[in-house]
PDB file of N, CA and C in Angstrom:
ATOM      1  N   UNK T  10     -49.429 -20.038  56.940  1.00 91.00           N
ATOM      2  CA  UNK T  10     -49.594 -18.609  56.784  1.00 91.00           C
ATOM      3  C   UNK T  10     -50.751 -18.341  55.821  1.00 91.00           C
ATOM      4  N   UNK T  11     -51.524 -17.304  56.086  1.00 95.00           N
ATOM      5  CA  UNK T  11     -52.615 -16.893  55.211  1.00 95.00           C
ATOM      6  C   UNK T  11     -52.062 -16.565  53.826  1.00 95.00           C
ATOM      7  N   UNK T  12     -52.757 -17.007  52.802  1.00 96.00           N
ATOM      8  CA  UNK T  12     -52.434 -16.614  51.437  1.00 96.00           C
ATOM      9  C   UNK T  12     -53.664 -15.918  50.860  1.00 96.00           C
ATOM     10  N   UNK T  13     -53.484 -15.242  49.734  1.00 96.00           N
ATOM     11  CA  UNK T  13     -54.641 -14.600  49.096  1.00 96.00           C
ATOM     12  C   UNK T  13     -54.658 -14.917  47.612  1.00 96.00           C
ATOM     13  N   UNK T  14     -55.864 -15.025  47.091  1.00 96.00           N
ATOM     14  CA  UNK T  14     -56.030 -15.250  45.665  1.00 96.00           C
ATOM     15  C   UNK T  14     -55.732 -13.952  44.912  1.00 96.00           C
ATOM     16  N   UNK T  15     -55.580 -14.064  43.608  1.00 95.00           N
ATOM     17  CA  UNK T  15     -55.380 -12.865  42.794  1.00 95.00           C
ATOM     18  C   UNK T  15     -56.588 -11.936  42.893  1.00 95.00           C
ATOM     19  N   UNK T  16     -57.772 -12.521  42.984  1.00 95.00           N
ATOM     20  CA  UNK T  16     -58.988 -11.717  43.117  1.00 95.00           C
ATOM     21  C   UNK T  16     -58.984 -10.945  44.430  1.00 95.00           C
ATOM     22  N   UNK T  17     -58.559 -11.595  45.505  1.00 96.00           N
ATOM     23  CA  UNK T  17     -58.474 -10.914  46.800  1.00 96.00           C
ATOM     24  C   UNK T  17     -57.439  -9.802  46.741  1.00 96.00           C
ATOM     25  N   UNK T  18     -56.311 -10.055  46.087  1.00 97.00           N
ATOM     26  CA  UNK T  18     -55.275  -9.022  45.962  1.00 97.00           C
ATOM     27  C   UNK T  18     -55.819  -7.813  45.204  1.00 97.00           C
ATOM     28  N   UNK T  19     -56.561  -8.043  44.129  1.00 93.00           N
ATOM     29  CA  UNK T  19     -57.156  -6.930  43.379  1.00 93.00           C
ATOM     30  C   UNK T  19     -58.158  -6.169  44.241  1.00 93.00           C
ATOM     31  N   UNK T  20     -58.945  -6.895  45.024  1.00 94.00           N
ATOM     32  CA  UNK T  20     -59.924  -6.251  45.914  1.00 94.00           C
ATOM     33  C   UNK T  20     -59.220  -5.395  46.963  1.00 94.00           C
ATOM     34  N   UNK T  21     -58.156  -5.908  47.542  1.00 95.00           N
ATOM     35  CA  UNK T  21     -57.403  -5.151  48.541  1.00 95.00           C
ATOM     36  C   UNK T  21     -56.845  -3.881  47.912  1.00 95.00           C
ATOM     37  N   UNK T  22     -56.243  -3.998  46.736  1.00 94.00           N
ATOM     38  CA  UNK T  22     -55.688  -2.820  46.066  1.00 94.00           C
ATOM     39  C   UNK T  22     -56.777  -1.803  45.736  1.00 94.00           C
ATOM     40  N   UNK T  23     -57.940  -2.275  45.327  1.00 90.00           N
ATOM     41  CA  UNK T  23     -59.059  -1.384  45.010  1.00 90.00           C
ATOM     42  C   UNK T  23     -59.525  -0.633  46.248  1.00 90.00           C
ATOM     43  N   UNK T  24     -59.649  -1.332  47.351  1.00 91.00           N
ATOM     44  CA  UNK T  24     -60.096  -0.714  48.604  1.00 91.00           C
ATOM     45  C   UNK T  24     -59.080   0.310  49.095  1.00 91.00           C
ATOM     46  N   UNK T  25     -57.822  -0.066  49.097  1.00 94.00           N
ATOM     47  CA  UNK T  25     -56.771   0.829  49.593  1.00 94.00           C
ATOM     48  C   UNK T  25     -56.664   2.072  48.713  1.00 94.00           C
ATOM     49  N   UNK T  26     -56.852   1.924  47.412  1.00 92.00           N
ATOM     50  CA  UNK T  26     -56.765   3.065  46.494  1.00 92.00           C
ATOM     51  C   UNK T  26     -57.835   4.117  46.775  1.00 92.00           C
ATOM     52  N   UNK T  27     -58.908   3.732  47.431  1.00 90.00           N
ATOM     53  CA  UNK T  27     -59.994   4.667  47.752  1.00 90.00           C
ATOM     54  C   UNK T  27     -59.668   5.556  48.951  1.00 90.00           C
ATOM     55  N   UNK T  28     -58.579   5.256  49.639  1.00 92.00           N
ATOM     56  CA  UNK T  28     -58.200   6.000  50.850  1.00 92.00           C
ATOM     57  C   UNK T  28     -56.852   6.674  50.584  1.00 92.00           C
ATOM     58  N   UNK T  29     -56.864   7.954  50.186  1.00 90.00           N
ATOM     59  CA  UNK T  29     -55.626   8.634  49.780  1.00 90.00           C
ATOM     60  C   UNK T  29     -54.513   8.584  50.833  1.00 90.00           C
ATOM     61  N   UNK T  30     -54.841   8.688  52.108  1.00 89.00           N
ATOM     62  CA  UNK T  30     -53.798   8.687  53.135  1.00 89.00           C
ATOM     63  C   UNK T  30     -53.212   7.297  53.392  1.00 89.00           C
ATOM     64  N   UNK T  31     -53.707   6.280  52.695  1.00 89.00           N
ATOM     65  CA  UNK T  31     -53.196   4.917  52.887  1.00 89.00           C
ATOM     66  C   UNK T  31     -52.646   4.336  51.593  1.00 89.00           C
ATOM     67  N   UNK T  32     -52.179   5.180  50.692  1.00 83.00           N
ATOM     68  CA  UNK T  32     -51.736   4.721  49.378  1.00 83.00           C
ATOM     69  C   UNK T  32     -50.712   3.599  49.426  1.00 83.00           C
ATOM     70  N   UNK T  33     -49.814   3.632  50.372  1.00 85.00           N
ATOM     71  CA  UNK T  33     -48.805   2.576  50.483  1.00 85.00           C
ATOM     72  C   UNK T  33     -49.176   1.559  51.560  1.00 85.00           C
ATOM     73  N   UNK T  34     -50.405   1.615  52.024  1.00 95.00           N
ATOM     74  CA  UNK T  34     -50.848   0.753  53.115  1.00 95.00           C
ATOM     75  C   UNK T  34     -51.488  -0.523  52.624  1.00 95.00           C
ATOM     76  N   UNK T  35     -52.408  -1.006  53.429  1.00 97.00           N
ATOM     77  CA  UNK T  35     -53.073  -2.255  53.110  1.00 97.00           C
ATOM     78  C   UNK T  35     -54.353  -2.397  53.903  1.00 97.00           C
ATOM     79  N   UNK T  36     -54.876  -3.591  53.870  1.00 97.00           N
ATOM     80  CA  UNK T  36     -56.068  -3.932  54.634  1.00 97.00           C
ATOM     81  C   UNK T  36     -55.613  -4.634  55.910  1.00 97.00           C
ATOM     82  N   UNK T  37     -56.141  -4.187  57.043  1.00 97.00           N
ATOM     83  CA  UNK T  37     -55.786  -4.787  58.328  1.00 97.00           C
ATOM     84  C   UNK T  37     -56.937  -5.655  58.806  1.00 97.00           C
ATOM     85  N   UNK T  38     -56.610  -6.880  59.194  1.00 97.00           N
ATOM     86  CA  UNK T  38     -57.601  -7.805  59.744  1.00 97.00           C
ATOM     87  C   UNK T  38     -57.267  -8.013  61.206  1.00 97.00           C
ATOM     88  N   UNK T  39     -58.274  -7.740  62.046  1.00 96.00           N
ATOM     89  CA  UNK T  39     -58.105  -7.863  63.495  1.00 96.00           C
ATOM     90  C   UNK T  39     -59.163  -8.817  64.020  1.00 96.00           C
ATOM     91  N   UNK T  40     -58.744  -9.768  64.839  1.00 94.00           N
ATOM     92  CA  UNK T  40     -59.678 -10.699  65.469  1.00 94.00           C
ATOM     93  C   UNK T  40     -60.329  -9.988  66.645  1.00 94.00           C
ATOM     94  N   UNK T  41     -61.652  -9.873  66.618  1.00 93.00           N
ATOM     95  CA  UNK T  41     -62.365  -9.169  67.687  1.00 93.00           C
ATOM     96  C   UNK T  41     -63.051 -10.129  68.653  1.00 93.00           C
ATOM     97  N   UNK T  42     -62.774 -11.422  68.529  1.00 88.00           N
ATOM     98  CA  UNK T  42     -63.313 -12.392  69.471  1.00 88.00           C
ATOM     99  C   UNK T  42     -64.269 -13.380  68.834  1.00 88.00           C
ATOM    100  N   UNK T  43     -64.551 -14.457  69.548  1.00 86.00           N
ATOM    101  CA  UNK T  43     -65.377 -15.529  68.981  1.00 86.00           C
ATOM    102  C   UNK T  43     -66.820 -15.115  68.686  1.00 86.00           C
ATOM    103  N   UNK T  44     -67.332 -14.128  69.388  1.00 88.00           N
ATOM    104  CA  UNK T  44     -68.720 -13.713  69.167  1.00 88.00           C
ATOM    105  C   UNK T  44     -68.872 -12.701  68.042  1.00 88.00           C
ATOM    106  N   UNK T  45     -67.796 -11.989  67.717  1.00 90.00           N
ATOM    107  CA  UNK T  45     -67.901 -10.927  66.727  1.00 90.00           C
ATOM    108  C   UNK T  45     -67.086 -11.167  65.464  1.00 90.00           C
ATOM    109  N   UNK T  46     -66.120 -12.052  65.496  1.00 89.00           N
ATOM    110  CA  UNK T  46     -65.353 -12.392  64.298  1.00 89.00           C
ATOM    111  C   UNK T  46     -64.208 -11.446  64.009  1.00 89.00           C
ATOM    112  N   UNK T  47     -64.082 -11.062  62.748  1.00 93.00           N
ATOM    113  CA  UNK T  47     -62.964 -10.247  62.311  1.00 93.00           C
ATOM    114  C   UNK T  47     -63.418  -8.854  61.915  1.00 93.00           C
ATOM    115  N   UNK T  48     -62.540  -7.895  62.154  1.00 94.00           N
ATOM    116  CA  UNK T  48     -62.757  -6.520  61.725  1.00 94.00           C
ATOM    117  C   UNK T  48     -61.756  -6.234  60.617  1.00 94.00           C
ATOM    118  N   UNK T  49     -62.236  -5.674  59.520  1.00 94.00           N
ATOM    119  CA  UNK T  49     -61.372  -5.327  58.393  1.00 94.00           C
ATOM    120  C   UNK T  49     -61.395  -3.814  58.231  1.00 94.00           C
ATOM    121  N   UNK T  50     -60.207  -3.223  58.124  1.00 95.00           N
ATOM    122  CA  UNK T  50     -60.102  -1.781  57.925  1.00 95.00           C
ATOM    123  C   UNK T  50     -58.908  -1.493  57.026  1.00 95.00           C
ATOM    124  N   UNK T  51     -58.885  -0.299  56.474  1.00 96.00           N
ATOM    125  CA  UNK T  51     -57.739   0.147  55.685  1.00 96.00           C
ATOM    126  C   UNK T  51     -56.764   0.819  56.642  1.00 96.00           C
ATOM    127  N   UNK T  52     -55.495   0.482  56.516  1.00 97.00           N
ATOM    128  CA  UNK T  52     -54.475   1.045  57.397  1.00 97.00           C
ATOM    129  C   UNK T  52     -53.299   1.540  56.560  1.00 97.00           C
ATOM    130  N   UNK T  53     -52.734   2.705  56.918  1.00 96.00           N
ATOM    131  CA  UNK T  53     -51.604   3.226  56.162  1.00 96.00           C
ATOM    132  C   UNK T  53     -50.322   2.411  56.372  1.00 96.00           C
ATOM    133  N   UNK T  54     -50.266   1.665  57.474  1.00 96.00           N
ATOM    134  CA  UNK T  54     -49.093   0.853  57.792  1.00 96.00           C
ATOM    135  C   UNK T  54     -49.508  -0.208  58.811  1.00 96.00           C
ATOM    136  N   UNK T  55     -48.725  -1.278  58.914  1.00 96.00           N
ATOM    137  CA  UNK T  55     -49.055  -2.287  59.927  1.00 96.00           C
ATOM    138  C   UNK T  55     -48.751  -1.780  61.329  1.00 96.00           C
ATOM    139  N   UNK T  56     -49.439  -2.352  62.304  1.00 96.00           N
ATOM    140  CA  UNK T  56     -49.094  -2.120  63.702  1.00 96.00           C
ATOM    141  C   UNK T  56     -47.774  -2.844  63.975  1.00 96.00           C
ATOM    142  N   UNK T  57     -47.043  -2.462  65.034  1.00 97.00           N
ATOM    143  CA  UNK T  57     -45.728  -3.059  65.281  1.00 97.00           C
ATOM    144  C   UNK T  57     -45.713  -4.599  65.370  1.00 97.00           C
ATOM    145  N   UNK T  58     -46.768  -5.209  65.903  1.00 96.00           N
ATOM    146  CA  UNK T  58     -46.784  -6.668  66.063  1.00 96.00           C
ATOM    147  C   UNK T  58     -47.535  -7.398  64.952  1.00 96.00           C
ATOM    148  N   UNK T  59     -47.993  -6.677  63.928  1.00 98.00           N
ATOM    149  CA  UNK T  59     -48.750  -7.309  62.849  1.00 98.00           C
ATOM    150  C   UNK T  59     -47.868  -8.216  61.999  1.00 98.00           C
ATOM    151  N   UNK T  60     -48.503  -9.243  61.445  1.00 97.00           N
ATOM    152  CA  UNK T  60     -47.881 -10.087  60.432  1.00 97.00           C
ATOM    153  C   UNK T  60     -48.317  -9.517  59.088  1.00 97.00           C
ATOM    154  N   UNK T  61     -47.364  -9.306  58.189  1.00 97.00           N
ATOM    155  CA  UNK T  61     -47.653  -8.697  56.891  1.00 97.00           C
ATOM    156  C   UNK T  61     -47.639  -9.776  55.811  1.00 97.00           C
ATOM    157  N   UNK T  62     -48.748  -9.838  55.063  1.00 97.00           N
ATOM    158  CA  UNK T  62     -48.875 -10.756  53.934  1.00 97.00           C
ATOM    159  C   UNK T  62     -48.900  -9.898  52.677  1.00 97.00           C
ATOM    160  N   UNK T  63     -48.073 -10.235  51.698  1.00 96.00           N
ATOM    161  CA  UNK T  63     -48.044  -9.480  50.446  1.00 96.00           C
ATOM    162  C   UNK T  63     -48.232 -10.425  49.277  1.00 96.00           C
ATOM    163  N   UNK T  64     -48.974  -9.954  48.293  1.00 93.00           N
ATOM    164  CA  UNK T  64     -49.171 -10.742  47.088  1.00 93.00           C
ATOM    165  C   UNK T  64     -49.733  -9.887  45.977  1.00 93.00           C
ATOM    166  N   UNK T  65     -49.151  -9.970  44.807  1.00 94.00           N
ATOM    167  CA  UNK T  65     -49.613  -9.247  43.616  1.00 94.00           C
ATOM    168  C   UNK T  65     -49.776  -7.755  43.878  1.00 94.00           C
ATOM    169  N   UNK T  66     -48.876  -7.186  44.685  1.00 94.00           N
ATOM    170  CA  UNK T  66     -48.917  -5.756  44.959  1.00 94.00           C
ATOM    171  C   UNK T  66     -49.865  -5.335  46.057  1.00 94.00           C
ATOM    172  N   UNK T  67     -50.520  -6.294  46.711  1.00 97.00           N
ATOM    173  CA  UNK T  67     -51.464  -5.997  47.796  1.00 97.00           C
ATOM    174  C   UNK T  67     -50.854  -6.394  49.135  1.00 97.00           C
ATOM    175  N   UNK T  68     -51.234  -5.652  50.187  1.00 97.00           N
ATOM    176  CA  UNK T  68     -50.741  -5.937  51.532  1.00 97.00           C
ATOM    177  C   UNK T  68     -51.917  -6.165  52.470  1.00 97.00           C
ATOM    178  N   UNK T  69     -51.780  -7.216  53.270  1.00 98.00           N
ATOM    179  CA  UNK T  69     -52.750  -7.504  54.326  1.00 98.00           C
ATOM    180  C   UNK T  69     -51.972  -7.563  55.628  1.00 98.00           C
ATOM    181  N   UNK T  70     -52.457  -6.821  56.628  1.00 98.00           N
ATOM    182  CA  UNK T  70     -51.835  -6.785  57.941  1.00 98.00           C
ATOM    183  C   UNK T  70     -52.732  -7.579  58.898  1.00 98.00           C
ATOM    184  N   UNK T  71     -52.150  -8.548  59.590  1.00 98.00           N
ATOM    185  CA  UNK T  71     -52.909  -9.384  60.521  1.00 98.00           C
ATOM    186  C   UNK T  71     -52.432  -9.148  61.938  1.00 98.00           C
ATOM    187  N   UNK T  72     -53.368  -8.898  62.861  1.00 97.00           N
ATOM    188  CA  UNK T  72     -52.931  -8.838  64.251  1.00 97.00           C
ATOM    189  C   UNK T  72     -52.500 -10.249  64.667  1.00 97.00           C
ATOM    190  N   UNK T  73     -51.848 -10.369  65.801  1.00 96.00           N
ATOM    191  CA  UNK T  73     -51.272 -11.652  66.207  1.00 96.00           C
ATOM    192  C   UNK T  73     -52.318 -12.759  66.324  1.00 96.00           C
ATOM    193  N   UNK T  74     -53.483 -12.452  66.871  1.00 96.00           N
ATOM    194  CA  UNK T  74     -54.524 -13.471  67.023  1.00 96.00           C
ATOM    195  C   UNK T  74     -55.059 -13.884  65.657  1.00 96.00           C
ATOM    196  N   UNK T  75     -55.335 -12.915  64.796  1.00 96.00           N
ATOM    197  CA  UNK T  75     -55.831 -13.227  63.453  1.00 96.00           C
ATOM    198  C   UNK T  75     -54.809 -14.059  62.680  1.00 96.00           C
ATOM    199  N   UNK T  76     -53.533 -13.743  62.820  1.00 97.00           N
ATOM    200  CA  UNK T  76     -52.499 -14.496  62.120  1.00 97.00           C
ATOM    201  C   UNK T  76     -52.512 -15.964  62.541  1.00 97.00           C
ATOM    202  N   UNK T  77     -52.748 -16.214  63.818  1.00 96.00           N
ATOM    203  CA  UNK T  77     -52.809 -17.586  64.315  1.00 96.00           C
ATOM    204  C   UNK T  77     -54.076 -18.290  63.836  1.00 96.00           C
ATOM    205  N   UNK T  78     -55.211 -17.622  63.972  1.00 94.00           N
ATOM    206  CA  UNK T  78     -56.492 -18.214  63.595  1.00 94.00           C
ATOM    207  C   UNK T  78     -56.574 -18.458  62.084  1.00 94.00           C
ATOM    208  N   UNK T  79     -55.995 -17.570  61.290  1.00 95.00           N
ATOM    209  CA  UNK T  79     -56.091 -17.664  59.836  1.00 95.00           C
ATOM    210  C   UNK T  79     -54.942 -18.421  59.186  1.00 95.00           C
ATOM    211  N   UNK T  80     -54.056 -18.990  60.001  1.00 94.00           N
ATOM    212  CA  UNK T  80     -52.967 -19.796  59.464  1.00 94.00           C
ATOM    213  C   UNK T  80     -53.562 -20.939  58.633  1.00 94.00           C
ATOM    214  N   UNK T  81     -52.967 -21.224  57.496  1.00 94.00           N
ATOM    215  CA  UNK T  81     -53.424 -22.292  56.604  1.00 94.00           C
ATOM    216  C   UNK T  81     -54.768 -21.982  55.944  1.00 94.00           C
ATOM    217  N   UNK T  82     -55.129 -20.702  55.834  1.00 96.00           N
ATOM    218  CA  UNK T  82     -56.369 -20.310  55.163  1.00 96.00           C
ATOM    219  C   UNK T  82     -56.034 -19.494  53.924  1.00 96.00           C
ATOM    220  N   UNK T  83     -57.012 -19.366  53.041  1.00 97.00           N
ATOM    221  CA  UNK T  83     -56.880 -18.590  51.816  1.00 97.00           C
ATOM    222  C   UNK T  83     -57.934 -17.491  51.842  1.00 97.00           C
ATOM    223  N   UNK T  84     -57.500 -16.253  51.623  1.00 96.00           N
ATOM    224  CA  UNK T  84     -58.411 -15.123  51.527  1.00 96.00           C
ATOM    225  C   UNK T  84     -58.816 -14.957  50.064  1.00 96.00           C
ATOM    226  N   UNK T  85     -60.121 -14.979  49.813  1.00 96.00           N
ATOM    227  CA  UNK T  85     -60.641 -14.773  48.467  1.00 96.00           C
ATOM    228  C   UNK T  85     -61.614 -13.600  48.525  1.00 96.00           C
ATOM    229  N   UNK T  86     -61.996 -13.084  47.386  1.00 95.00           N
ATOM    230  CA  UNK T  86     -62.910 -11.945  47.340  1.00 95.00           C
ATOM    231  C   UNK T  86     -63.778 -12.026  46.104  1.00 95.00           C
ATOM    232  N   UNK T  87     -64.903 -11.338  46.204  1.00 91.00           N
ATOM    233  CA  UNK T  87     -65.813 -11.206  45.075  1.00 91.00           C
ATOM    234  C   UNK T  87     -66.125  -9.723  44.935  1.00 91.00           C
ATOM    235  N   UNK T  88     -65.921  -9.192  43.748  1.00 81.00           N
ATOM    236  CA  UNK T  88     -66.220  -7.794  43.455  1.00 81.00           C
ATOM    237  C   UNK T  88     -67.478  -7.743  42.593  1.00 81.00           C
ATOM    238  N   UNK T  89     -68.407  -6.853  42.945  1.00 82.00           N
ATOM    239  CA  UNK T  89     -69.576  -6.715  42.086  1.00 82.00           C
ATOM    240  C   UNK T  89     -69.488  -5.422  41.287  1.00 82.00           C
ATOM    241  N   UNK T  90     -70.423  -5.229  40.375  1.00 82.00           N
ATOM    242  CA  UNK T  90     -70.384  -4.081  39.465  1.00 82.00           C
ATOM    243  C   UNK T  90     -70.494  -2.738  40.171  1.00 82.00           C
ATOM    244  N   UNK T  91     -71.060  -2.723  41.378  1.00 82.00           N
ATOM    245  CA  UNK T  91     -71.209  -1.461  42.106  1.00 82.00           C
ATOM    246  C   UNK T  91     -69.956  -1.106  42.906  1.00 82.00           C
ATOM    247  N   UNK T  92     -68.955  -1.996  42.898  1.00 75.00           N
ATOM    248  CA  UNK T  92     -67.724  -1.735  43.633  1.00 75.00           C
ATOM    249  C   UNK T  92     -67.693  -2.338  45.019  1.00 75.00           C
ATOM    250  N   UNK T  93     -68.749  -3.058  45.394  1.00 85.00           N
ATOM    251  CA  UNK T  93     -68.771  -3.714  46.700  1.00 85.00           C
ATOM    252  C   UNK T  93     -67.875  -4.945  46.684  1.00 85.00           C
ATOM    253  N   UNK T  94     -67.276  -5.217  47.827  1.00 89.00           N
ATOM    254  CA  UNK T  94     -66.375  -6.348  47.961  1.00 89.00           C
ATOM    255  C   UNK T  94     -66.881  -7.274  49.064  1.00 89.00           C
ATOM    256  N   UNK T  95     -66.847  -8.555  48.786  1.00 91.00           N
ATOM    257  CA  UNK T  95     -67.152  -9.561  49.814  1.00 91.00           C
ATOM    258  C   UNK T  95     -65.928 -10.456  49.928  1.00 91.00           C
ATOM    259  N   UNK T  96     -65.409 -10.568  51.133  1.00 93.00           N
ATOM    260  CA  UNK T  96     -64.276 -11.440  51.374  1.00 93.00           C
ATOM    261  C   UNK T  96     -64.768 -12.781  51.896  1.00 93.00           C
ATOM    262  N   UNK T  97     -64.015 -13.834  51.585  1.00 93.00           N
ATOM    263  CA  UNK T  97     -64.330 -15.175  52.064  1.00 93.00           C
ATOM    264  C   UNK T  97     -63.030 -15.867  52.430  1.00 93.00           C
ATOM    265  N   UNK T  98     -63.128 -16.811  53.358  1.00 92.00           N
ATOM    266  CA  UNK T  98     -61.976 -17.606  53.767  1.00 92.00           C
ATOM    267  C   UNK T  98     -62.218 -19.068  53.417  1.00 92.00           C
ATOM    268  N   UNK T  99     -61.184 -19.719  52.917  1.00 92.00           N
ATOM    269  CA  UNK T  99     -61.253 -21.147  52.605  1.00 92.00           C
ATOM    270  C   UNK T  99     -60.015 -21.816  53.172  1.00 92.00           C
ATOM    271  N   UNK T 100     -60.057 -23.126  53.285  1.00 93.00           N
ATOM    272  CA  UNK T 100     -58.887 -23.879  53.719  1.00 93.00           C
ATOM    273  C   UNK T 100     -57.911 -24.013  52.567  1.00 93.00           C
ATOM    274  N   UNK T 101     -56.626 -24.026  52.879  1.00 88.00           N
ATOM    275  CA  UNK T 101     -55.604 -24.206  51.853  1.00 88.00           C
ATOM    276  C   UNK T 101     -55.592 -25.658  51.399  1.00 88.00           C
ATOM    277  N   UNK T 102     -55.287 -25.826  50.139  1.00 74.00           N
ATOM    278  CA  UNK T 102     -54.987 -27.093  49.563  1.00 74.00           C
ATOM    279  C   UNK T 102     -55.992 -28.122  49.495  1.00 74.00           C
TER     280      UNK T 102
END
């Protein structure tokens, strides 16, 4: 199952806090195919078939394909002074 670092959890919470209608929501990751990769968006709630990952008060919703592809991966993030976020994936362990 995908895990997230504390930095990624803080980034997710920061992003979600910027969207008032998604205060109790999270970041949704959807696999858009091998040529385009992943789409990340803020969502007020998971879709019915999403896998929900929670850590340090942050929620990540994965569509079924993303959940399979990202199994055994770690979501990390880098925040810069301007508030921009860059997400990265690494292998677990």
